[in-house]
Coordinates of C-alpha atoms in Angstrom, one line a residue:
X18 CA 110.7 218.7 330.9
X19 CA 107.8 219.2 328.7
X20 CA 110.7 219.3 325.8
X21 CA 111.5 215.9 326.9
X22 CA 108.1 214.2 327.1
X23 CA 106.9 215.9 323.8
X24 CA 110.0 213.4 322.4
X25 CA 109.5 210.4 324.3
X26 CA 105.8 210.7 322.5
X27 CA 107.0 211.3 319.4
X28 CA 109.2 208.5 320.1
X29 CA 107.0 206.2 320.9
X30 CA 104.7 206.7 317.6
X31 CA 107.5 206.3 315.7
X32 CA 108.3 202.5 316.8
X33 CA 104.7 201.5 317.7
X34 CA 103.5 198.7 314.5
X35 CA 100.7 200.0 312.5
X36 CA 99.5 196.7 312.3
X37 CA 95.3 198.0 312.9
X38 CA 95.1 200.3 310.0
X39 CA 91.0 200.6 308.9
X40 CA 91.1 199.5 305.1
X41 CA 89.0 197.5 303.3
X42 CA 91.1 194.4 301.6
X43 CA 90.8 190.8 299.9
X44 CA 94.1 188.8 300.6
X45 CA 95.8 191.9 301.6
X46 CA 95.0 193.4 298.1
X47 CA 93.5 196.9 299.0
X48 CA 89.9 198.2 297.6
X49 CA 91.6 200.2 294.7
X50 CA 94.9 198.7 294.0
X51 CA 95.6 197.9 290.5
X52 CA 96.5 194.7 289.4
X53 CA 96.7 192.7 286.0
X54 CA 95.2 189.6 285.0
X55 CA 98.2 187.6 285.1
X56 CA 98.8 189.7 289.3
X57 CA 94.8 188.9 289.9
X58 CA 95.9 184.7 288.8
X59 CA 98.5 184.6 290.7
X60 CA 97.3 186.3 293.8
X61 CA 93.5 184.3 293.8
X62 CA 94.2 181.4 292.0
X63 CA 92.6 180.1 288.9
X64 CA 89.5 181.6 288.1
X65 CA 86.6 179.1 287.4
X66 CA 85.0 181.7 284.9
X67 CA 85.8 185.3 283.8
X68 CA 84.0 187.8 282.0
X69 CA 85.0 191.7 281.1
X70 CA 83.0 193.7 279.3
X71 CA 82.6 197.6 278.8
X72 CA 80.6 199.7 281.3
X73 CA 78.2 202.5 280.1
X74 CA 81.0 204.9 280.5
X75 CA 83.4 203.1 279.0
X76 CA 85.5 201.9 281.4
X77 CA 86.5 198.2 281.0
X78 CA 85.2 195.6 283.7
X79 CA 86.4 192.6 284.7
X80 CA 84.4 190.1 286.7
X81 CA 86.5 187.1 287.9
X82 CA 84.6 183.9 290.0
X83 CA 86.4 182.0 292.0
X84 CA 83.5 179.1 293.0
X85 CA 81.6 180.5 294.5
X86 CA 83.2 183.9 295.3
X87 CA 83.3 187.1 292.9
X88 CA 85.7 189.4 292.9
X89 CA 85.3 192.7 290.4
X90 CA 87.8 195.0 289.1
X91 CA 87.1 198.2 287.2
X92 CA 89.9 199.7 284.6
X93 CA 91.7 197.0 286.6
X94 CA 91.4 198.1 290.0
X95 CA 89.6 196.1 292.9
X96 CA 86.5 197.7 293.5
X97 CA 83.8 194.8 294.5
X98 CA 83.5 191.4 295.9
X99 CA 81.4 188.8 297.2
X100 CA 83.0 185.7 299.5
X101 CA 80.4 182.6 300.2
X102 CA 82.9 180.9 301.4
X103 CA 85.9 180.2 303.5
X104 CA 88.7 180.6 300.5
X105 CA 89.4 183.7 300.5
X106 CA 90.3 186.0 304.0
X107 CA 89.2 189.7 304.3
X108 CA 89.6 192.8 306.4
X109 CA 93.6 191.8 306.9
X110 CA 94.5 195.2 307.9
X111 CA 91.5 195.9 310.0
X112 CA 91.4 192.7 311.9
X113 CA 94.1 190.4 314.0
X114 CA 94.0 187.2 310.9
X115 CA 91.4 188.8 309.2
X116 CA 87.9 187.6 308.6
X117 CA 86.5 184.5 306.9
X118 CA 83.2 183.1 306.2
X119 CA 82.2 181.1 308.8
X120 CA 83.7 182.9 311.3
X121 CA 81.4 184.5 314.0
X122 CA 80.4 187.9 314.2
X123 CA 81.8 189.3 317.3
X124 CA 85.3 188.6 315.6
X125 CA 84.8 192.2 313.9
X126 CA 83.1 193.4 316.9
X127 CA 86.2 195.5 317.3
X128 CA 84.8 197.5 313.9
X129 CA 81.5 198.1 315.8
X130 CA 79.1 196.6 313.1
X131 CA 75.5 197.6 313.2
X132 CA 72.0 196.3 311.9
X133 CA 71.6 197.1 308.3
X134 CA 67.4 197.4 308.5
X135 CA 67.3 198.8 304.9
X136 CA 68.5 195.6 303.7
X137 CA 66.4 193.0 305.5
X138 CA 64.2 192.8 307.6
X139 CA 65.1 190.0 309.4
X140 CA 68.2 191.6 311.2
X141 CA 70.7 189.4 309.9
X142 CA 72.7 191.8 307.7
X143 CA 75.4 194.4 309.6
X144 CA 78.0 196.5 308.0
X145 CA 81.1 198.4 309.0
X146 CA 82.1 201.6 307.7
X147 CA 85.9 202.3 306.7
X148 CA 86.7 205.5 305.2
X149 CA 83.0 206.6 303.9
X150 CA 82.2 203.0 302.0
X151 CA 80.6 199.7 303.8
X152 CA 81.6 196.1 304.1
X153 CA 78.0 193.7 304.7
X154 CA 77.8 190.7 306.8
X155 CA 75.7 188.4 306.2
X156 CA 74.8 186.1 309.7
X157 CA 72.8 182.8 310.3
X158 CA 73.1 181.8 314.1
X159 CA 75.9 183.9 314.9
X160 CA 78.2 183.0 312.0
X161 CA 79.2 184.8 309.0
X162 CA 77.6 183.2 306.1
X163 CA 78.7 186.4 302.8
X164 CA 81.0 189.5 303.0
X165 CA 80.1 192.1 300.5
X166 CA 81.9 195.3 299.3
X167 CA 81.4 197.6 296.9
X168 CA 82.4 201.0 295.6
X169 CA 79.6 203.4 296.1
X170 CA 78.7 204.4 292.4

Protein backbone atom coordinates (compact mmCIF):
# COMPACT_ATOMS: atom_id res chain seq x y z
CA UNK A 1 0.00 0.00 0.00
CA UNK A 2 2.51 2.42 1.06
CA UNK A 3 4.55 1.10 -2.30
CA UNK A 4 1.55 2.28 -4.09
CA UNK A 5 0.96 5.74 -2.66
CA UNK A 6 4.78 6.58 -2.59
CA UNK A 7 4.12 6.24 -6.78
CA UNK A 8 0.92 7.86 -7.15
CA UNK A 9 3.03 10.96 -5.44
CA UNK A 10 5.75 10.58 -7.43
CA UNK A 11 3.25 10.44 -10.16
CA UNK A 12 1.62 13.30 -9.54
CA UNK A 13 5.01 15.62 -9.41
CA UNK A 14 5.86 14.27 -12.44
CA UNK A 15 2.72 15.76 -14.50
CA UNK A 16 1.98 18.75 -12.32
CA UNK A 17 3.14 22.25 -14.64
CA UNK A 18 5.91 24.07 -13.07
CA UNK A 19 4.38 27.12 -14.20
CA UNK A 20 5.35 29.23 -10.40
CA UNK A 21 8.96 28.83 -10.47
CA UNK A 22 10.59 31.94 -8.15
CA UNK A 23 13.08 33.67 -10.75
CA UNK A 24 13.71 36.95 -11.37
CA UNK A 25 13.01 37.77 -15.34
CA UNK A 26 12.42 40.72 -17.98
CA UNK A 27 10.27 39.32 -20.90
CA UNK A 28 10.94 35.80 -19.81
CA UNK A 29 14.80 36.56 -20.22
CA UNK A 30 16.17 35.23 -16.86
CA UNK A 31 18.62 37.51 -14.48
CA UNK A 32 21.88 35.93 -15.94
CA UNK A 33 21.07 34.61 -19.28
CA UNK A 34 23.42 35.55 -22.00
CA UNK A 35 22.34 37.20 -24.92
CA UNK A 36 23.92 39.22 -27.86
CA UNK A 37 23.26 42.51 -29.07
CA UNK A 38 21.56 41.49 -32.15
CA UNK A 39 19.33 38.59 -29.25
CA UNK A 40 18.94 41.87 -26.72
CA UNK A 41 17.31 43.89 -30.30
CA UNK A 42 15.32 41.53 -31.21
CA UNK A 43 13.98 40.44 -27.86
CA UNK A 44 13.37 44.48 -26.52
CA UNK A 45 13.14 46.27 -29.42
CA UNK A 46 15.15 49.10 -30.68
CA UNK A 47 17.11 50.74 -28.18
CA UNK A 48 16.67 54.55 -28.03
CA UNK A 49 20.36 54.93 -26.75
CA UNK A 50 23.21 52.42 -25.87
CA UNK A 51 26.34 52.69 -24.19
CA UNK A 52 29.13 49.90 -23.18
CA UNK A 53 32.01 50.65 -21.58
CA UNK A 54 34.67 48.71 -19.48
CA UNK A 55 34.15 48.18 -15.69
CA UNK A 56 36.96 48.58 -13.13
CA UNK A 57 37.62 44.93 -13.48
CA UNK A 58 37.48 44.74 -16.84
CA UNK A 59 34.51 43.17 -17.67
CA UNK A 60 32.67 44.88 -20.56
CA UNK A 61 29.15 46.56 -19.80
CA UNK A 62 26.45 47.26 -21.72
CA UNK A 63 23.79 49.67 -20.80
CA UNK A 64 20.72 49.59 -23.26
CA UNK A 65 17.57 52.40 -22.68
CA UNK A 66 14.61 51.63 -23.93
CA UNK A 67 12.57 55.27 -23.19
CA UNK A 68 12.39 55.28 -20.35
CA UNK A 69 13.46 51.89 -19.12
CA UNK A 70 17.17 50.50 -18.65
CA UNK A 71 18.17 47.30 -18.95
CA UNK A 72 22.06 46.32 -18.13
CA UNK A 73 24.06 43.49 -19.10
CA UNK A 74 27.48 42.62 -17.83
CA UNK A 75 30.06 40.40 -20.20
CA UNK A 76 26.63 40.08 -21.85
CA UNK A 77 24.48 38.67 -19.34
CA UNK A 78 21.32 40.36 -17.73
CA UNK A 79 22.18 41.51 -14.56
CA UNK A 80 20.10 44.94 -13.86
CA UNK A 81 17.08 46.86 -14.85
CA UNK A 82 14.92 49.66 -14.26
CA UNK A 83 11.04 49.70 -15.82
CA UNK A 84 9.19 53.31 -15.48
CA UNK A 85 6.81 52.07 -17.49
CA UNK A 86 4.25 49.78 -18.80
CA UNK A 87 6.58 48.33 -21.95
CA UNK A 88 8.23 45.85 -20.73
CA UNK A 89 6.48 42.84 -18.23
CA UNK A 90 8.53 41.31 -15.30
CA UNK A 91 8.47 38.43 -12.79
CA UNK A 92 6.91 36.02 -15.74
CA UNK A 93 7.93 32.99 -13.93
CA UNK A 94 7.02 34.15 -10.52
CA UNK A 95 3.64 35.58 -11.30
CA UNK A 96 0.27 34.45 -13.28
CA UNK A 97 1.05 37.34 -16.62
CA UNK A 98 3.64 38.82 -14.79
CA UNK A 99 3.95 42.29 -13.45
CA UNK A 100 3.84 45.70 -15.07
CA UNK A 101 4.12 49.20 -14.03
CA UNK A 102 1.06 50.37 -13.21
CA UNK A 103 -0.19 47.47 -11.90
CA UNK A 104 -1.19 47.36 -8.21
CA UNK A 105 0.69 46.01 -5.48
CA UNK A 106 -1.25 43.19 -4.10
CA UNK A 107 -0.69 41.57 -7.64
CA UNK A 108 2.73 40.18 -6.14
CA UNK A 109 1.26 39.79 -2.89
CA UNK A 110 1.61 36.12 -3.59
CA UNK A 111 5.74 36.96 -3.23
CA UNK A 112 4.97 38.42 0.23
CA UNK A 113 6.71 41.93 -0.33
CA UNK A 114 7.75 43.92 2.55
CA UNK A 115 8.60 47.67 3.56
CA UNK A 116 11.98 48.50 2.42
CA UNK A 117 12.64 51.37 5.48
CA UNK A 118 16.34 51.64 4.50
CA UNK A 119 15.37 53.09 1.28
CA UNK A 120 12.71 55.68 2.14
CA UNK A 121 11.24 56.79 4.63
CA UNK A 122 8.07 57.35 3.36
CA UNK A 123 7.05 53.61 3.11
CA UNK A 124 6.54 53.44 -0.42
CA UNK A 125 9.40 51.16 -1.49
CA UNK A 126 8.82 47.04 -0.91
CA UNK A 127 10.95 44.32 -2.27
CA UNK A 128 10.78 40.51 -2.76
CA UNK A 129 13.48 38.20 -2.26
CA UNK A 130 14.13 35.29 -4.90
CA UNK A 131 17.03 33.19 -4.50
CA UNK A 132 19.28 35.61 -1.99
CA UNK A 133 18.87 38.95 -4.41
CA UNK A 134 15.81 41.68 -4.36
CA UNK A 135 13.39 42.98 -6.84
CA UNK A 136 12.05 46.98 -5.53
CA UNK A 137 8.69 48.35 -6.00
CA UNK A 138 8.21 51.47 -6.20
CA UNK A 139 4.21 52.45 -5.09
CA UNK A 140 2.17 55.83 -5.28
CA UNK A 141 -1.60 55.08 -4.14
CA UNK A 142 -1.44 51.53 -4.43
CA UNK A 143 0.03 51.25 -7.88
CA UNK A 144 3.44 50.29 -9.07
CA UNK A 145 5.13 53.25 -10.33
CA UNK A 146 9.40 51.44 -11.00
CA UNK A 147 10.67 47.78 -10.67
CA UNK A 148 14.23 47.61 -9.91
CA UNK A 149 16.79 44.69 -9.88
CA UNK A 150 20.13 44.34 -9.56
CA UNK A 151 23.00 41.85 -8.96
CA UNK A 152 24.32 42.32 -5.55
CA UNK A 153 27.99 43.47 -6.19
Amino acid sequence: MRTRLFLIVIALFAIMPFHNVMAQDIEGVDIHQKMTKSQIVEKFGQPTSYKTYEADDGTPEEIYHFDKNRINFSNGYLSEFSINDNSFVVLTKSVTGGVKVGDPLSKVSSLNPKVATWRSSKNNIYYISILDTNVFFVVSDGKITNINFSLPV
